[in-house]
Short mmCIF file of N, CA and C in Angstrom, two decimals:
data_model
loop_
_atom_site.label_atom_id
_atom_site.label_comp_id
_atom_site.label_asym_id
_atom_site.label_seq_id
_atom_site.Cartn_x
_atom_site.Cartn_y
_atom_site.Cartn_z
N MET A 1 -11.05 11.31 1.54
CA MET A 1 -9.66 11.26 1.16
C MET A 1 -9.55 10.82 -0.29
N SER A 2 -8.77 11.54 -1.06
CA SER A 2 -8.62 11.15 -2.46
C SER A 2 -7.51 10.12 -2.61
N ALA A 3 -7.58 9.41 -3.69
CA ALA A 3 -6.62 8.34 -3.95
C ALA A 3 -5.26 8.90 -4.32
N PHE A 4 -4.23 8.15 -4.04
CA PHE A 4 -2.88 8.46 -4.50
C PHE A 4 -2.85 8.17 -5.99
N ARG A 5 -2.35 9.10 -6.77
CA ARG A 5 -2.38 8.95 -8.23
C ARG A 5 -0.97 8.95 -8.80
N VAL A 6 -0.76 8.07 -9.76
CA VAL A 6 0.52 7.97 -10.46
C VAL A 6 0.24 8.03 -11.95
N GLY A 7 0.93 8.90 -12.65
CA GLY A 7 0.80 9.00 -14.10
C GLY A 7 1.97 8.31 -14.78
N ILE A 8 1.67 7.56 -15.81
CA ILE A 8 2.71 6.91 -16.61
C ILE A 8 2.58 7.45 -18.02
N ALA A 9 3.63 8.08 -18.52
CA ALA A 9 3.59 8.70 -19.84
C ALA A 9 4.80 8.28 -20.66
N GLY A 10 4.66 8.39 -21.96
CA GLY A 10 5.76 8.07 -22.86
C GLY A 10 5.26 7.92 -24.27
N PRO A 11 6.17 7.80 -25.22
CA PRO A 11 5.76 7.68 -26.62
C PRO A 11 5.07 6.35 -26.91
N VAL A 12 4.38 6.31 -28.02
CA VAL A 12 3.70 5.10 -28.47
C VAL A 12 4.71 3.96 -28.56
N GLY A 13 4.32 2.81 -27.98
CA GLY A 13 5.17 1.62 -28.06
C GLY A 13 6.30 1.57 -27.06
N SER A 14 6.30 2.48 -26.10
CA SER A 14 7.41 2.51 -25.13
C SER A 14 7.25 1.54 -23.98
N GLY A 15 6.07 0.90 -23.86
CA GLY A 15 5.87 -0.09 -22.82
C GLY A 15 5.06 0.38 -21.63
N LYS A 16 4.32 1.47 -21.80
CA LYS A 16 3.52 2.01 -20.69
C LYS A 16 2.50 0.99 -20.18
N THR A 17 1.76 0.38 -21.11
CA THR A 17 0.73 -0.57 -20.71
C THR A 17 1.34 -1.83 -20.13
N ALA A 18 2.45 -2.28 -20.68
CA ALA A 18 3.15 -3.45 -20.13
C ALA A 18 3.65 -3.17 -18.72
N LEU A 19 4.17 -1.97 -18.49
CA LEU A 19 4.60 -1.58 -17.15
C LEU A 19 3.42 -1.55 -16.19
N LEU A 20 2.32 -0.97 -16.63
CA LEU A 20 1.12 -0.90 -15.80
C LEU A 20 0.60 -2.30 -15.47
N ASP A 21 0.62 -3.18 -16.44
CA ASP A 21 0.20 -4.57 -16.23
C ASP A 21 1.06 -5.22 -15.14
N ALA A 22 2.36 -5.07 -15.25
CA ALA A 22 3.28 -5.68 -14.27
C ALA A 22 3.10 -5.06 -12.88
N LEU A 23 2.94 -3.74 -12.82
CA LEU A 23 2.75 -3.07 -11.53
C LEU A 23 1.46 -3.53 -10.86
N CYS A 24 0.38 -3.60 -11.63
CA CYS A 24 -0.90 -4.04 -11.07
C CYS A 24 -0.80 -5.45 -10.51
N LYS A 25 -0.21 -6.35 -11.28
CA LYS A 25 -0.09 -7.74 -10.84
C LYS A 25 0.80 -7.87 -9.61
N ALA A 26 1.82 -7.04 -9.51
CA ALA A 26 2.73 -7.12 -8.37
C ALA A 26 2.14 -6.49 -7.11
N MET A 27 1.27 -5.50 -7.28
CA MET A 27 0.80 -4.72 -6.13
C MET A 27 -0.65 -4.95 -5.74
N ARG A 28 -1.42 -5.66 -6.55
CA ARG A 28 -2.86 -5.76 -6.31
C ARG A 28 -3.23 -6.48 -5.03
N VAL A 29 -2.38 -7.35 -4.54
CA VAL A 29 -2.68 -8.07 -3.30
C VAL A 29 -2.49 -7.15 -2.09
N SER A 30 -1.55 -6.24 -2.18
CA SER A 30 -1.21 -5.38 -1.05
C SER A 30 -1.94 -4.04 -1.04
N TYR A 31 -2.39 -3.59 -2.22
CA TYR A 31 -2.99 -2.26 -2.32
C TYR A 31 -4.27 -2.30 -3.15
N PRO A 32 -5.26 -1.49 -2.78
CA PRO A 32 -6.45 -1.37 -3.62
C PRO A 32 -6.12 -0.47 -4.81
N ILE A 33 -6.09 -1.04 -6.00
CA ILE A 33 -5.66 -0.32 -7.19
C ILE A 33 -6.81 -0.23 -8.19
N ALA A 34 -6.88 0.91 -8.86
CA ALA A 34 -7.76 1.08 -10.01
C ALA A 34 -6.95 1.82 -11.07
N VAL A 35 -7.35 1.67 -12.33
CA VAL A 35 -6.57 2.21 -13.44
C VAL A 35 -7.46 2.97 -14.41
N VAL A 36 -6.97 4.12 -14.87
CA VAL A 36 -7.58 4.85 -15.97
C VAL A 36 -6.57 4.85 -17.11
N THR A 37 -6.99 4.33 -18.27
CA THR A 37 -6.11 4.35 -19.45
C THR A 37 -6.63 5.37 -20.45
N ASN A 38 -5.74 5.89 -21.27
CA ASN A 38 -6.10 6.85 -22.31
C ASN A 38 -5.72 6.31 -23.68
N ASP A 39 -6.67 6.29 -24.59
CA ASP A 39 -6.42 5.98 -25.99
C ASP A 39 -7.17 7.02 -26.82
N ILE A 40 -6.76 7.19 -28.07
CA ILE A 40 -7.38 8.22 -28.90
C ILE A 40 -8.82 7.85 -29.27
N TYR A 41 -9.01 6.70 -29.93
CA TYR A 41 -10.34 6.33 -30.42
C TYR A 41 -10.80 4.96 -29.96
N THR A 42 -10.03 4.29 -29.15
CA THR A 42 -10.38 2.93 -28.72
C THR A 42 -10.18 2.83 -27.21
N GLN A 43 -10.45 1.65 -26.70
CA GLN A 43 -10.14 1.34 -25.31
C GLN A 43 -9.18 0.15 -25.28
N GLU A 44 -8.29 0.12 -26.26
CA GLU A 44 -7.40 -1.02 -26.44
C GLU A 44 -6.53 -1.30 -25.22
N ASP A 45 -5.97 -0.26 -24.62
CA ASP A 45 -5.11 -0.48 -23.45
C ASP A 45 -5.91 -1.05 -22.28
N ALA A 46 -7.10 -0.52 -22.06
CA ALA A 46 -7.96 -1.05 -21.00
C ALA A 46 -8.33 -2.50 -21.28
N GLN A 47 -8.66 -2.80 -22.53
CA GLN A 47 -9.02 -4.17 -22.89
C GLN A 47 -7.84 -5.13 -22.72
N PHE A 48 -6.64 -4.66 -23.02
CA PHE A 48 -5.44 -5.48 -22.81
C PHE A 48 -5.31 -5.83 -21.33
N LEU A 49 -5.49 -4.83 -20.45
CA LEU A 49 -5.37 -5.07 -19.01
C LEU A 49 -6.45 -6.01 -18.51
N VAL A 50 -7.65 -5.92 -19.07
CA VAL A 50 -8.73 -6.84 -18.70
C VAL A 50 -8.37 -8.26 -19.14
N ARG A 51 -7.93 -8.41 -20.39
CA ARG A 51 -7.58 -9.74 -20.90
C ARG A 51 -6.43 -10.37 -20.11
N SER A 52 -5.49 -9.55 -19.67
CA SER A 52 -4.34 -10.09 -18.93
C SER A 52 -4.67 -10.29 -17.45
N GLN A 53 -5.88 -9.89 -17.05
CA GLN A 53 -6.34 -10.02 -15.67
C GLN A 53 -5.43 -9.27 -14.70
N ALA A 54 -5.01 -8.07 -15.13
CA ALA A 54 -4.16 -7.23 -14.28
C ALA A 54 -4.90 -6.86 -13.00
N LEU A 55 -6.18 -6.56 -13.12
CA LEU A 55 -7.05 -6.23 -12.00
C LEU A 55 -8.44 -6.79 -12.30
N GLU A 56 -9.33 -6.67 -11.33
CA GLU A 56 -10.72 -7.00 -11.60
C GLU A 56 -11.23 -6.04 -12.67
N ASN A 57 -12.08 -6.52 -13.55
CA ASN A 57 -12.54 -5.73 -14.69
C ASN A 57 -13.09 -4.36 -14.31
N ASP A 58 -13.85 -4.29 -13.22
CA ASP A 58 -14.47 -3.02 -12.85
C ASP A 58 -13.49 -2.02 -12.26
N ARG A 59 -12.24 -2.41 -12.06
CA ARG A 59 -11.21 -1.49 -11.57
C ARG A 59 -10.37 -0.91 -12.71
N ILE A 60 -10.75 -1.21 -13.95
CA ILE A 60 -10.04 -0.72 -15.13
C ILE A 60 -11.02 0.11 -15.95
N LEU A 61 -10.68 1.36 -16.17
CA LEU A 61 -11.57 2.27 -16.89
C LEU A 61 -10.81 2.88 -18.06
N GLY A 62 -11.29 2.62 -19.27
CA GLY A 62 -10.67 3.17 -20.47
C GLY A 62 -11.33 4.47 -20.87
N VAL A 63 -10.51 5.47 -21.18
CA VAL A 63 -11.00 6.77 -21.62
C VAL A 63 -10.58 6.98 -23.07
N GLU A 64 -11.54 7.35 -23.91
CA GLU A 64 -11.24 7.69 -25.30
C GLU A 64 -11.13 9.21 -25.38
N THR A 65 -9.93 9.69 -25.66
CA THR A 65 -9.67 11.13 -25.64
C THR A 65 -10.15 11.85 -26.89
N GLY A 66 -10.31 11.13 -28.01
CA GLY A 66 -10.73 11.77 -29.24
C GLY A 66 -9.62 12.56 -29.91
N GLY A 67 -8.47 12.55 -29.34
CA GLY A 67 -7.31 13.27 -29.86
C GLY A 67 -6.09 12.84 -29.08
N CYS A 68 -5.06 13.58 -29.20
CA CYS A 68 -3.80 13.25 -28.53
C CYS A 68 -4.03 13.09 -27.02
N PRO A 69 -3.69 11.94 -26.45
CA PRO A 69 -3.88 11.75 -25.01
C PRO A 69 -3.13 12.78 -24.17
N HIS A 70 -2.04 13.32 -24.69
CA HIS A 70 -1.29 14.33 -23.93
C HIS A 70 -2.13 15.59 -23.74
N THR A 71 -2.96 15.92 -24.73
CA THR A 71 -3.86 17.06 -24.61
C THR A 71 -4.85 16.82 -23.48
N ALA A 72 -5.32 15.58 -23.34
CA ALA A 72 -6.28 15.24 -22.29
C ALA A 72 -5.66 15.33 -20.91
N ILE A 73 -4.36 15.39 -20.85
CA ILE A 73 -3.67 15.51 -19.57
C ILE A 73 -3.27 16.96 -19.31
N ARG A 74 -2.71 17.60 -20.31
CA ARG A 74 -2.14 18.95 -20.13
C ARG A 74 -3.16 20.07 -20.25
N GLU A 75 -3.96 20.05 -21.31
CA GLU A 75 -4.82 21.18 -21.62
C GLU A 75 -6.23 21.07 -21.04
N ASP A 76 -6.80 19.88 -21.09
CA ASP A 76 -8.15 19.67 -20.57
C ASP A 76 -8.22 18.30 -19.93
N ALA A 77 -7.95 18.27 -18.66
CA ALA A 77 -7.90 17.00 -17.93
C ALA A 77 -9.27 16.54 -17.46
N SER A 78 -10.33 17.24 -17.85
CA SER A 78 -11.66 16.96 -17.29
C SER A 78 -12.12 15.53 -17.51
N ILE A 79 -11.84 14.94 -18.67
CA ILE A 79 -12.28 13.57 -18.94
C ILE A 79 -11.57 12.59 -18.01
N ASN A 80 -10.30 12.84 -17.73
CA ASN A 80 -9.56 11.98 -16.80
C ASN A 80 -9.99 12.21 -15.36
N LEU A 81 -10.22 13.46 -15.00
CA LEU A 81 -10.67 13.76 -13.64
C LEU A 81 -12.04 13.15 -13.38
N ALA A 82 -12.92 13.14 -14.38
CA ALA A 82 -14.23 12.51 -14.23
C ALA A 82 -14.09 11.01 -14.05
N ALA A 83 -13.17 10.39 -14.78
CA ALA A 83 -12.94 8.95 -14.64
C ALA A 83 -12.41 8.62 -13.26
N ILE A 84 -11.49 9.44 -12.77
CA ILE A 84 -10.94 9.23 -11.42
C ILE A 84 -12.04 9.38 -10.38
N ALA A 85 -12.87 10.42 -10.52
CA ALA A 85 -13.96 10.63 -9.57
C ALA A 85 -14.92 9.44 -9.56
N GLN A 86 -15.20 8.89 -10.74
CA GLN A 86 -16.08 7.72 -10.84
C GLN A 86 -15.49 6.54 -10.08
N LEU A 87 -14.20 6.28 -10.27
CA LEU A 87 -13.56 5.16 -9.58
C LEU A 87 -13.48 5.40 -8.08
N GLU A 88 -13.19 6.64 -7.67
CA GLU A 88 -13.13 6.94 -6.23
C GLU A 88 -14.48 6.77 -5.57
N GLN A 89 -15.55 7.11 -6.28
CA GLN A 89 -16.89 6.94 -5.73
C GLN A 89 -17.26 5.46 -5.66
N GLN A 90 -16.85 4.71 -6.66
CA GLN A 90 -17.17 3.28 -6.72
C GLN A 90 -16.38 2.47 -5.71
N PHE A 91 -15.12 2.83 -5.51
CA PHE A 91 -14.24 2.07 -4.62
C PHE A 91 -13.77 2.97 -3.49
N THR A 92 -14.21 2.68 -2.31
CA THR A 92 -13.84 3.49 -1.15
C THR A 92 -12.71 2.86 -0.34
N ASP A 93 -12.18 1.75 -0.84
CA ASP A 93 -11.09 1.09 -0.12
C ASP A 93 -9.79 1.76 -0.50
#
């Protein structure tokens, strides 16, 4: 069975990571959650979630898209699909 997936999108600075942080902290006790974040050249969003202890470190996976993250979702989702597959294999709960 594959995991239920939710995408959060919006312009830079709109609060996507802050929303994700709050959702993880509110839901982590009741649901097994893992997160894939997208950044162009860094893993800054993933590192923010680790520092804020939104989830256990190994449940947060940062993806560097090398370009516009929207392209990694719309045109070639393979990097995100690989990250999801990795987390689904690692966490069977």
